């Protein structure tokens, strides 16, 4: 009987020890959580929300997280036909060597112009603020290779075949939990073709394109493509060029070279005529270029100059010219516009739809700061008018425009994703633009604005048709023509 108190005391001691141990574990857990939160506030390299391994969680990513549908079935991207060597180097293509002093020693590739969605996908994989947690994301990226898929079927006589991938895609997306958050209004995709290739309005076999952008689900998404439409959820981002700098110094050195070049030709044109298009002025531009000693022509017609597919030859000519003519071709925009700006050559537009209603995130709002604008009817009606207009621009104004063109170069190149630039490139500006757009959509929803099933045509944004009539009307009023002397100041539209 005398040993009972000892046993009871021993039991109580063990009970106290167990309670103390449990309290210590709780305290340590709480303390770790506190320190983890503190580390997050101090921008330590922690990963509390499942950000991909190539990301760093810090305050700079708040509001900039993008979630990518990396579980998208491969039939929508990687299973599409391979374009051989063009897929090398993250889609930049083979590196250009022996550039004969025309290009810089590195960062130049033979890039296929239709690979924008492939290159954008690779850029996104290296995006600093990529997250796997959709609830943290401000935008959702759909890595569907819309342009490459369309290329396979655009000429198909069977409408069902043309639209099959598009319908399968939106059906897959609509079943995902990410879709229900905003019914796709925070989703975006990228296409390396013009947006009109995806806006066939009827089921008539003779009509061009697929019906992707008219599907109800797709109408809620935003498409970034090389040429937008008058619908405000089709937004233009730059065409691909052959320059993909890996370091800021590559970009700075190239800009410096473009400032110092001698330019013996007044203007140049690289392209082919469009005899089947009655409204095209390409034929007359080619005739006037051939007749002028101040113009350099690269004839890209069938059986013409093989240099049209040679980046070295094109850049050599653009670098030797003050102005590069950019008339519309199959559509109003051209890759050549971006090649010419890259070469420091001032673009000359003949229609507002060539740029002014496009690339709103990448080009200046001041439409007269970087190009020269010559209305189609002026170039079409007056003999030697192009020469006269360009010669009428003062040297001072020419240098000012060229300096603005040189400044724009970083905005229009897609840098090598393996080493991000400090300078914002075309990809960075596209991501910034889409995040701002979706932020505005969220605000509109909170305020109770009616967005209907899709995004309506933007009533506050002049489309290319409105711009055309606006510019033409201004010129009719202000233009005074006496013989072949034109009153143009720096190619600007006076107001």
Short mmCIF file of C-alpha atoms in Angstrom, two decimals:
data_model
loop_
_atom_site.label_atom_id
_atom_site.label_comp_id
_atom_site.label_asym_id
_atom_site.label_seq_id
_atom_site.Cartn_x
_atom_site.Cartn_y
_atom_site.Cartn_z
CA UNK A 1 0.00 0.00 0.00
CA UNK A 2 2.91 2.38 0.63
CA UNK A 3 4.04 2.19 -3.06
CA UNK A 4 0.75 3.52 -4.55
CA UNK A 5 1.64 7.22 -4.26
CA UNK A 6 4.88 6.52 -6.17
CA UNK A 7 2.97 4.91 -9.02
CA UNK A 8 0.47 7.79 -9.12
CA UNK A 9 3.26 10.37 -9.12
CA UNK A 10 4.98 8.55 -11.98
CA UNK A 11 1.78 8.56 -14.05
CA UNK A 12 1.25 12.27 -13.43
CA UNK A 13 4.85 12.99 -14.45
CA UNK A 14 4.42 11.15 -17.75
CA UNK A 15 1.16 13.00 -18.36
CA UNK A 16 2.89 16.37 -17.80
CA UNK A 17 5.72 15.39 -20.14
CA UNK A 18 3.30 14.37 -22.89
CA UNK A 19 1.36 17.62 -22.56
CA UNK A 20 4.61 19.62 -22.64
CA UNK A 21 5.77 17.79 -25.75
CA UNK A 22 2.47 18.44 -27.50
CA UNK A 23 2.65 22.14 -26.59
CA UNK A 24 6.19 22.34 -27.94
CA UNK A 25 5.11 20.81 -31.25
CA UNK A 26 2.21 23.28 -31.54
CA UNK A 27 4.52 26.18 -30.67
CA UNK A 28 7.15 25.12 -33.18
CA UNK A 29 4.52 24.71 -35.89
CA UNK A 30 3.14 28.13 -35.15
CA UNK A 31 6.65 29.60 -35.07
CA UNK A 32 7.55 28.01 -38.45
CA UNK A 33 4.38 29.38 -39.98
CA UNK A 34 5.22 32.80 -38.60
CA UNK A 35 8.74 32.69 -39.99
CA UNK A 36 7.48 31.39 -43.34
CA UNK A 37 5.08 34.33 -43.57
CA UNK A 38 7.88 36.68 -42.59
CA UNK A 39 10.13 35.20 -45.26
CA UNK A 40 7.37 35.76 -47.83
CA UNK A 41 7.08 39.38 -46.78
CA UNK A 42 10.85 39.74 -47.05
CA UNK A 43 10.77 38.27 -50.58
CA UNK A 44 12.67 35.14 -49.67
CA UNK A 45 12.72 32.30 -52.21
CA UNK A 46 9.82 30.32 -50.82
CA UNK A 47 7.05 28.68 -52.80
CA UNK A 48 3.86 28.68 -50.70
CA UNK A 49 1.39 28.68 -53.58
CA UNK A 50 2.89 26.10 -55.91
CA UNK A 51 4.61 28.47 -58.33
CA UNK A 52 6.60 26.59 -60.97
CA UNK A 53 10.26 25.93 -60.24
CA UNK A 54 11.47 28.63 -62.61
CA UNK A 55 9.61 31.31 -60.64
CA UNK A 56 10.44 33.34 -57.57
CA UNK A 57 7.59 34.30 -55.32
CA UNK A 58 7.85 37.96 -54.46
CA UNK A 59 5.68 41.03 -54.30
CA UNK A 60 6.47 41.92 -57.92
CA UNK A 61 4.33 38.96 -59.05
CA UNK A 62 1.20 39.98 -57.16
CA UNK A 63 -1.44 40.68 -59.79
CA UNK A 64 0.83 39.25 -62.49
CA UNK A 65 0.47 35.50 -61.95
CA UNK A 66 -0.54 33.53 -65.04
CA UNK A 67 -1.76 29.95 -64.94
CA UNK A 68 -1.08 27.79 -68.00
CA UNK A 69 -3.20 24.83 -69.08
CA UNK A 70 -0.16 22.53 -69.23
CA UNK A 71 -2.49 19.52 -69.20
CA UNK A 72 -3.98 20.51 -72.55
CA UNK A 73 -4.10 17.36 -74.75
CA UNK A 74 -1.12 17.21 -77.10
CA UNK A 75 -3.37 17.01 -80.17
CA UNK A 76 -3.80 20.79 -79.72
CA UNK A 77 -0.09 21.65 -79.79
CA UNK A 78 2.89 19.29 -79.68
CA UNK A 79 1.24 16.59 -81.84
CA UNK A 80 0.79 19.02 -84.74
CA UNK A 81 3.14 18.43 -87.69
CA UNK A 82 6.74 19.38 -87.04
CA UNK A 83 8.26 22.05 -89.29
CA UNK A 84 11.66 20.39 -89.22
CA UNK A 85 14.53 22.76 -88.48
CA UNK A 86 12.21 25.69 -87.75
CA UNK A 87 11.46 24.20 -84.31
CA UNK A 88 15.11 24.40 -83.27
CA UNK A 89 16.18 26.84 -80.55
CA UNK A 90 12.77 27.25 -78.90
CA UNK A 91 11.17 27.82 -82.30
CA UNK A 92 13.62 30.52 -83.40
CA UNK A 93 15.02 28.19 -86.04
CA UNK A 94 18.65 27.63 -87.11
CA UNK A 95 21.16 30.22 -85.99
CA UNK A 96 22.36 32.52 -88.78
CA UNK A 97 26.13 32.37 -89.19
CA UNK A 98 28.61 34.20 -91.39
CA UNK A 99 26.44 37.30 -91.52
CA UNK A 100 29.09 39.23 -93.48
CA UNK A 101 28.83 42.13 -91.06
CA UNK A 102 25.15 42.72 -91.87
CA UNK A 103 23.90 41.23 -88.60
CA UNK A 104 25.41 41.09 -85.14
CA UNK A 105 27.51 38.07 -84.23
CA UNK A 106 24.75 36.29 -82.31
CA UNK A 107 21.04 36.35 -81.50
CA UNK A 108 20.00 36.02 -85.17
CA UNK A 109 17.99 33.03 -86.39
CA UNK A 110 16.05 31.92 -89.48
CA UNK A 111 12.63 32.24 -87.85
CA UNK A 112 9.48 31.08 -89.60
CA UNK A 113 6.84 33.79 -89.37
CA UNK A 114 4.03 31.32 -88.57
CA UNK A 115 5.59 29.99 -85.35
CA UNK A 116 4.45 32.75 -83.02
CA UNK A 117 2.25 30.49 -80.88
CA UNK A 118 5.08 27.93 -80.49
CA UNK A 119 7.60 30.61 -79.48
CA UNK A 120 5.09 32.31 -77.17
CA UNK A 121 4.45 28.95 -75.45
CA UNK A 122 8.17 28.53 -74.80
CA UNK A 123 8.42 32.11 -73.54
CA UNK A 124 5.52 31.42 -71.17
CA UNK A 125 7.26 28.35 -69.74
CA UNK A 126 10.02 30.70 -68.57
CA UNK A 127 7.69 33.45 -67.37
CA UNK A 128 8.72 34.57 -63.89
CA UNK A 129 5.19 34.73 -62.50
CA UNK A 130 3.87 31.42 -63.82
CA UNK A 131 1.78 29.55 -61.25
CA UNK A 132 0.17 26.14 -61.07
CA UNK A 133 -2.56 27.38 -58.73
CA UNK A 134 -5.36 28.86 -60.80
CA UNK A 135 -6.96 30.58 -57.81
CA UNK A 136 -3.86 32.78 -57.54
CA UNK A 137 -3.76 33.61 -61.26
CA UNK A 138 -4.89 36.86 -62.85
CA UNK A 139 -5.00 35.25 -66.30
CA UNK A 140 -5.16 31.77 -67.79
CA UNK A 141 -3.09 30.91 -70.88
CA UNK A 142 -4.32 28.27 -73.33
CA UNK A 143 -1.32 26.85 -75.29
CA UNK A 144 -3.36 25.91 -78.35
CA UNK A 145 -1.38 26.31 -81.59
CA UNK A 146 -4.29 27.92 -83.38
CA UNK A 147 -2.35 29.09 -86.43
CA UNK A 148 -0.49 25.85 -87.04
CA UNK A 149 -3.71 23.90 -86.65
CA UNK A 150 -5.51 26.23 -89.05
CA UNK A 151 -2.74 25.89 -91.63
CA UNK A 152 -3.57 22.20 -91.91
CA UNK A 153 -7.27 22.75 -92.63
CA UNK A 154 -7.86 26.26 -94.04
CA UNK A 155 -8.13 24.93 -97.59
CA UNK A 156 -10.24 21.91 -96.67
CA UNK A 157 -13.52 21.66 -98.59
CA UNK A 158 -15.14 20.01 -95.59
CA UNK A 159 -16.39 22.58 -93.05
CA UNK A 160 -16.55 19.93 -90.31
CA UNK A 161 -12.84 19.22 -90.74
CA UNK A 162 -11.96 22.93 -90.59
CA UNK A 163 -13.83 23.43 -87.31
CA UNK A 164 -13.11 20.12 -85.59
CA UNK A 165 -10.12 21.20 -83.47
CA UNK A 166 -11.77 24.45 -82.42
CA UNK A 167 -14.91 22.70 -81.20
CA UNK A 168 -12.91 20.04 -79.38
CA UNK A 169 -10.80 22.72 -77.70
CA UNK A 170 -13.68 24.80 -76.31
CA UNK A 171 -15.47 21.64 -75.19
CA UNK A 172 -12.37 20.62 -73.21
CA UNK A 173 -11.93 24.10 -71.70
CA UNK A 174 -15.56 24.44 -70.65
CA UNK A 175 -15.22 21.31 -68.49
CA UNK A 176 -12.22 22.65 -66.56
CA UNK A 177 -12.72 24.22 -63.10
CA UNK A 178 -10.69 27.29 -64.18
CA UNK A 179 -13.35 28.11 -66.76
CA UNK A 180 -16.18 28.56 -64.27
CA UNK A 181 -14.41 31.39 -62.42
CA UNK A 182 -15.09 33.94 -65.19
CA UNK A 183 -16.58 31.72 -67.92
CA UNK A 184 -13.40 32.10 -69.93
CA UNK A 185 -13.11 35.88 -69.81
CA UNK A 186 -9.73 35.56 -68.07
CA UNK A 187 -8.48 33.06 -70.72
CA UNK A 188 -6.28 33.97 -73.69
CA UNK A 189 -4.60 32.17 -76.58
CA UNK A 190 -2.08 33.13 -79.27
CA UNK A 191 -2.12 32.69 -83.05
CA UNK A 192 0.61 33.15 -85.63
CA UNK A 193 -1.95 33.99 -88.33
CA UNK A 194 -4.26 36.98 -88.76
CA UNK A 195 -7.46 36.89 -86.70
CA UNK A 196 -9.70 36.89 -89.80
CA UNK A 197 -8.50 33.33 -90.48
CA UNK A 198 -10.61 32.30 -87.49
CA UNK A 199 -13.78 34.32 -88.15
CA UNK A 200 -15.74 32.50 -90.83
CA UNK A 201 -19.31 33.65 -90.26
CA UNK A 202 -21.20 31.13 -92.42
CA UNK A 203 -21.10 27.44 -93.18
CA UNK A 204 -20.60 28.11 -96.87
CA UNK A 205 -17.61 26.07 -98.09
CA UNK A 206 -16.44 29.00 -100.22
CA UNK A 207 -16.03 31.22 -97.14
CA UNK A 208 -12.50 31.48 -95.78
CA UNK A 209 -11.23 30.28 -92.44
CA UNK A 210 -12.42 28.40 -89.40
CA UNK A 211 -15.22 29.32 -87.02
CA UNK A 212 -13.06 29.30 -83.88
CA UNK A 213 -13.72 32.91 -82.89
CA UNK A 214 -17.49 32.65 -83.42
CA UNK A 215 -17.93 29.71 -81.05
CA UNK A 216 -19.75 30.94 -77.90
CA UNK A 217 -16.97 29.86 -75.54
CA UNK A 218 -14.23 31.33 -77.71
CA UNK A 219 -16.03 34.66 -77.86
CA UNK A 220 -15.35 34.98 -74.13
CA UNK A 221 -11.61 34.49 -74.61
CA UNK A 222 -9.03 36.95 -75.92
CA UNK A 223 -6.85 36.07 -78.90
CA UNK A 224 -3.45 37.63 -79.47
CA UNK A 225 -2.50 37.37 -83.14
CA UNK A 226 -0.27 39.08 -85.68
CA UNK A 227 -3.24 41.07 -86.97
CA UNK A 228 -6.36 41.89 -84.97
CA UNK A 229 -9.91 42.49 -86.12
CA UNK A 230 -12.48 45.14 -85.26
CA UNK A 231 -13.66 42.94 -82.37
CA UNK A 232 -12.09 44.08 -79.15
CA UNK A 233 -11.11 40.57 -78.02
CA UNK A 234 -8.83 40.14 -81.06
CA UNK A 235 -5.63 42.02 -80.26
CA UNK A 236 -2.56 42.37 -82.47
CA UNK A 237 0.95 41.68 -81.24
CA UNK A 238 4.09 41.98 -83.40
CA UNK A 239 5.07 39.59 -86.14
CA UNK A 240 8.21 37.55 -85.55
CA UNK A 241 11.54 38.89 -86.75
CA UNK A 242 14.87 37.05 -86.94
CA UNK A 243 16.44 38.90 -84.00
CA UNK A 244 16.08 37.27 -80.56
CA UNK A 245 18.57 38.92 -78.20
CA UNK A 246 19.73 36.97 -75.16
CA UNK A 247 21.20 39.96 -73.30
CA UNK A 248 20.44 43.66 -73.02
CA UNK A 249 23.87 44.49 -74.40
CA UNK A 250 22.98 42.72 -77.68
CA UNK A 251 19.97 44.98 -78.02
CA UNK A 252 21.81 48.18 -77.13
CA UNK A 253 24.66 47.44 -79.52
CA UNK A 254 22.22 46.73 -82.35
CA UNK A 255 20.34 49.98 -81.75
CA UNK A 256 23.62 51.87 -81.76
CA UNK A 257 24.63 50.30 -85.08
CA UNK A 258 21.34 51.29 -86.70
CA UNK A 259 21.88 54.93 -85.74
CA UNK A 260 25.28 55.15 -87.40
CA UNK A 261 24.56 53.49 -90.77
CA UNK A 262 24.87 55.32 -94.06
CA UNK A 263 21.66 54.97 -96.10
CA UNK A 264 22.29 55.60 -99.83
CA UNK A 265 18.74 54.75 -100.98
CA UNK A 266 15.83 57.10 -100.31
CA UNK A 267 13.30 54.27 -100.26
CA UNK A 268 12.94 50.56 -100.88
CA UNK A 269 10.23 47.98 -101.44
CA UNK A 270 10.39 44.23 -100.90
CA UNK A 271 7.38 42.34 -102.17
CA UNK A 272 5.39 41.02 -105.11
CA UNK A 273 2.55 42.64 -107.10
CA UNK A 274 -1.07 41.64 -106.49
CA UNK A 275 -2.61 41.69 -110.00
CA UNK A 276 -5.69 39.85 -108.76
CA UNK A 277 -6.49 42.64 -106.28
CA UNK A 278 -7.93 45.66 -108.05
CA UNK A 279 -7.40 47.95 -105.06
CA UNK A 280 -3.72 47.02 -104.64
CA UNK A 281 -1.16 49.68 -105.50
CA UNK A 282 1.77 47.28 -105.34
CA UNK A 283 2.12 47.10 -109.10
CA UNK A 284 2.42 50.89 -109.42
CA UNK A 285 4.83 51.05 -106.48
CA UNK A 286 7.05 48.48 -108.19
CA UNK A 287 6.91 50.41 -111.48
CA UNK A 288 7.87 53.67 -109.76
CA UNK A 289 10.64 52.00 -107.80
CA UNK A 290 12.14 50.55 -110.99
CA UNK A 291 11.95 53.98 -112.65
CA UNK A 292 13.61 55.80 -109.74
CA UNK A 293 17.34 55.92 -109.12
CA UNK A 294 16.55 56.61 -105.46
CA UNK A 295 14.73 53.30 -104.91
CA UNK A 296 15.97 49.76 -104.28
CA UNK A 297 13.56 46.95 -105.22
CA UNK A 298 13.53 43.36 -103.99
CA UNK A 299 11.12 41.64 -106.36
CA UNK A 300 9.41 38.76 -104.56
CA UNK A 301 7.17 37.67 -107.43
CA UNK A 302 7.28 34.08 -108.63
CA UNK A 303 10.54 33.69 -110.47
CA UNK A 304 11.75 36.99 -109.05
CA UNK A 305 14.50 37.69 -106.56
CA UNK A 306 15.46 34.72 -104.39
CA UNK A 307 16.75 37.18 -101.78
CA UNK A 308 13.20 37.61 -100.46
CA UNK A 309 13.63 34.55 -98.25
CA UNK A 310 17.16 35.48 -97.22
CA UNK A 311 17.30 37.47 -93.95
CA UNK A 312 20.80 38.71 -94.78
CA UNK A 313 19.77 40.14 -98.15
CA UNK A 314 16.60 41.76 -96.79
CA UNK A 315 18.33 43.37 -93.82
CA UNK A 316 21.19 44.59 -96.01
CA UNK A 317 18.73 46.46 -98.25
CA UNK A 318 16.60 47.79 -95.37
CA UNK A 319 19.71 49.03 -93.59
CA UNK A 320 20.76 50.94 -96.70
CA UNK A 321 17.38 52.73 -97.05
CA UNK A 322 15.87 55.73 -95.29
CA UNK A 323 12.25 54.69 -95.94
CA UNK A 324 10.68 51.25 -96.45
CA UNK A 325 7.34 51.12 -98.31
CA UNK A 326 4.71 48.92 -96.65
CA UNK A 327 1.60 48.61 -98.86
CA UNK A 328 -0.92 45.96 -97.86
CA UNK A 329 -0.70 42.49 -99.35
CA UNK A 330 -2.99 39.59 -98.51
CA UNK A 331 -4.02 41.67 -95.49
CA UNK A 332 -3.27 45.17 -94.22
CA UNK A 333 -0.32 44.21 -91.99
CA UNK A 334 3.08 42.82 -92.97
CA UNK A 335 6.02 41.14 -91.28
CA UNK A 336 8.17 43.41 -93.44
CA UNK A 337 7.08 46.38 -91.31
CA UNK A 338 8.82 44.90 -88.29
CA UNK A 339 11.89 43.85 -90.27
CA UNK A 340 12.24 47.40 -91.56
CA UNK A 341 11.90 48.98 -88.09
CA UNK A 342 14.49 46.51 -86.82
CA UNK A 343 16.82 47.82 -89.55
CA UNK A 344 16.15 51.43 -88.55
CA UNK A 345 14.23 52.03 -91.79
CA UNK A 346 11.20 54.35 -91.48
CA UNK A 347 7.99 52.50 -92.52
CA UNK A 348 5.73 54.17 -95.07
CA UNK A 349 2.06 53.20 -94.75
CA UNK A 350 -0.68 53.63 -97.34
CA UNK A 351 -3.62 52.55 -95.19
CA UNK A 352 -4.36 53.15 -91.46
CA UNK A 353 -5.10 49.44 -91.03
CA UNK A 354 -1.40 48.68 -91.59
CA UNK A 355 -0.55 49.65 -88.00
CA UNK A 356 -2.59 52.49 -86.48
CA UNK A 357 -5.49 50.28 -85.38
CA UNK A 358 -3.10 47.42 -84.57
CA UNK A 359 -0.31 46.77 -82.03
CA UNK A 360 -1.80 49.18 -79.50
CA UNK A 361 0.39 47.77 -76.72
CA UNK A 362 3.61 47.95 -78.72
CA UNK A 363 3.53 51.05 -80.95
CA UNK A 364 3.13 54.74 -79.95
CA UNK A 365 -0.30 56.29 -79.69
CA UNK A 366 1.10 59.22 -81.63
CA UNK A 367 0.61 57.80 -85.13
CA UNK A 368 2.84 60.37 -86.77
CA UNK A 369 5.89 59.85 -84.53
CA UNK A 370 7.44 56.82 -86.26
CA UNK A 371 5.98 56.28 -89.80
CA UNK A 372 5.13 58.30 -92.86
CA UNK A 373 1.55 58.05 -94.09
CA UNK A 374 0.69 58.48 -97.77
CA UNK A 375 -3.02 57.95 -98.64
CA UNK A 376 -3.53 55.30 -101.30
CA UNK A 377 -5.24 57.69 -103.72
CA UNK A 378 -2.26 60.10 -103.56
CA UNK A 379 0.26 57.39 -104.34
CA UNK A 380 -2.04 55.98 -107.00
CA UNK A 381 -2.95 59.17 -108.86
CA UNK A 382 0.17 61.30 -109.01
CA UNK A 383 3.25 60.51 -111.09
CA UNK A 384 6.44 60.21 -109.02
CA UNK A 385 4.46 61.36 -105.94
CA UNK A 386 6.29 58.99 -103.59
CA UNK A 387 9.65 60.49 -104.48
CA UNK A 388 8.29 64.02 -104.14
CA UNK A 389 6.68 63.39 -100.76
CA UNK A 390 9.72 61.73 -99.24
CA UNK A 391 12.13 64.32 -100.63
CA UNK A 392 9.89 67.02 -99.14
CA UNK A 393 10.53 65.79 -95.60
CA UNK A 394 13.23 67.87 -93.94
CA UNK A 395 16.43 66.24 -92.74
CA UNK A 396 15.63 67.34 -89.20
CA UNK A 397 12.23 65.64 -89.24
CA UNK A 398 13.66 62.55 -90.92
CA UNK A 399 16.26 62.15 -88.16
CA UNK A 400 13.62 62.65 -85.45
CA UNK A 401 11.39 59.93 -86.93
CA UNK A 402 14.31 57.57 -87.41
CA UNK A 403 15.33 58.05 -83.78
CA UNK A 404 11.81 57.08 -82.69
CA UNK A 405 11.96 54.02 -84.95
CA UNK A 406 15.27 53.00 -83.36
CA UNK A 407 13.77 53.45 -79.88
CA UNK A 408 10.90 51.10 -80.76
CA UNK A 409 13.13 48.10 -81.55
CA UNK A 410 13.00 46.47 -78.05
CA UNK A 411 9.17 46.58 -78.11
CA UNK A 412 9.04 44.46 -81.26
CA UNK A 413 11.51 41.62 -80.67
CA UNK A 414 10.89 38.34 -78.86
CA UNK A 415 13.95 37.78 -76.69
CA UNK A 416 15.59 34.44 -76.00
CA UNK A 417 13.61 32.99 -73.05
CA UNK A 418 16.67 31.20 -71.67
CA UNK A 419 17.93 34.51 -70.23
CA UNK A 420 15.38 37.25 -69.64
CA UNK A 421 16.20 40.84 -70.55
CA UNK A 422 15.92 43.74 -68.13
CA UNK A 423 14.38 45.64 -71.04
CA UNK A 424 10.74 44.84 -71.83
CA UNK A 425 10.34 42.95 -75.11
CA UNK A 426 7.29 42.11 -77.23
CA UNK A 427 6.38 39.17 -74.98
CA UNK A 428 6.57 41.27 -71.80
CA UNK A 429 4.37 43.99 -73.29
CA UNK A 430 1.84 41.40 -74.48
CA UNK A 431 1.60 39.88 -70.99
CA UNK A 432 1.32 43.31 -69.40
CA UNK A 433 -1.43 44.21 -71.87
CA UNK A 434 -3.46 41.04 -71.34
CA UNK A 435 -3.24 41.37 -67.54
CA UNK A 436 -4.45 44.98 -67.72
CA UNK A 437 -7.25 43.98 -70.06
CA UNK A 438 -8.51 41.20 -67.77
CA UNK A 439 -8.24 43.55 -64.80
CA UNK A 440 -10.56 45.95 -66.64
CA UNK A 441 -12.96 43.08 -67.41
CA UNK A 442 -13.09 42.15 -63.73
CA UNK A 443 -13.82 45.74 -62.84
CA UNK A 444 -16.63 45.88 -65.42
CA UNK A 445 -18.16 42.71 -63.97
CA UNK A 446 -17.99 44.09 -60.42
CA UNK A 447 -19.72 47.24 -61.58
CA UNK A 448 -22.50 45.17 -63.13
CA UNK A 449 -21.82 46.06 -66.76
CA UNK A 450 -23.36 43.74 -69.33
CA UNK A 451 -20.65 41.88 -71.22
CA UNK A 452 -23.21 39.55 -72.86
CA UNK A 453 -21.99 36.13 -73.98
CA UNK A 454 -18.87 37.54 -75.58
CA UNK A 455 -17.01 40.80 -75.89
CA UNK A 456 -18.93 43.29 -78.00
CA UNK A 457 -17.26 45.45 -80.59
CA UNK A 458 -15.33 48.20 -78.85
CA UNK A 459 -17.25 51.41 -79.44
CA UNK A 460 -14.40 53.52 -78.04
CA UNK A 461 -11.75 52.15 -80.38
CA UNK A 462 -11.60 53.27 -83.99
CA UNK A 463 -11.33 50.24 -86.23
CA UNK A 464 -9.39 50.35 -89.49
CA UNK A 465 -12.47 51.24 -91.56
CA UNK A 466 -13.24 54.28 -89.40
CA UNK A 467 -9.58 55.28 -89.42
CA UNK A 468 -9.47 55.03 -93.20
CA UNK A 469 -12.33 57.49 -93.68
CA UNK A 470 -11.02 59.77 -90.93
CA UNK A 471 -7.57 60.04 -92.50
CA UNK A 472 -8.94 60.38 -96.02
CA UNK A 473 -11.35 63.16 -94.97
CA UNK A 474 -8.60 65.09 -93.24
CA UNK A 475 -6.43 64.88 -96.32
CA UNK A 476 -9.22 66.00 -98.64
CA UNK A 477 -9.72 69.11 -96.53
CA UNK A 478 -6.10 70.00 -95.83
CA UNK A 479 -4.25 68.80 -98.90
CA UNK A 480 -3.36 71.43 -101.48
CA UNK A 481 -1.99 69.96 -104.66
CA UNK A 482 -0.34 72.19 -107.25
CA UNK A 483 1.12 70.05 -110.01
CA UNK A 484 3.31 67.53 -108.26
CA UNK A 485 4.17 69.75 -105.27
CA UNK A 486 2.51 68.31 -102.16
CA UNK A 487 2.12 70.15 -98.88
CA UNK A 488 3.15 67.34 -96.51
CA UNK A 489 5.02 68.05 -93.30
CA UNK A 490 7.07 65.03 -92.21
CA UNK A 491 4.41 62.71 -93.56
CA UNK A 492 2.07 63.78 -90.76
CA UNK A 493 -1.66 64.32 -90.89
CA UNK A 494 -2.06 67.92 -89.81
CA UNK A 495 -4.83 68.78 -87.40
#
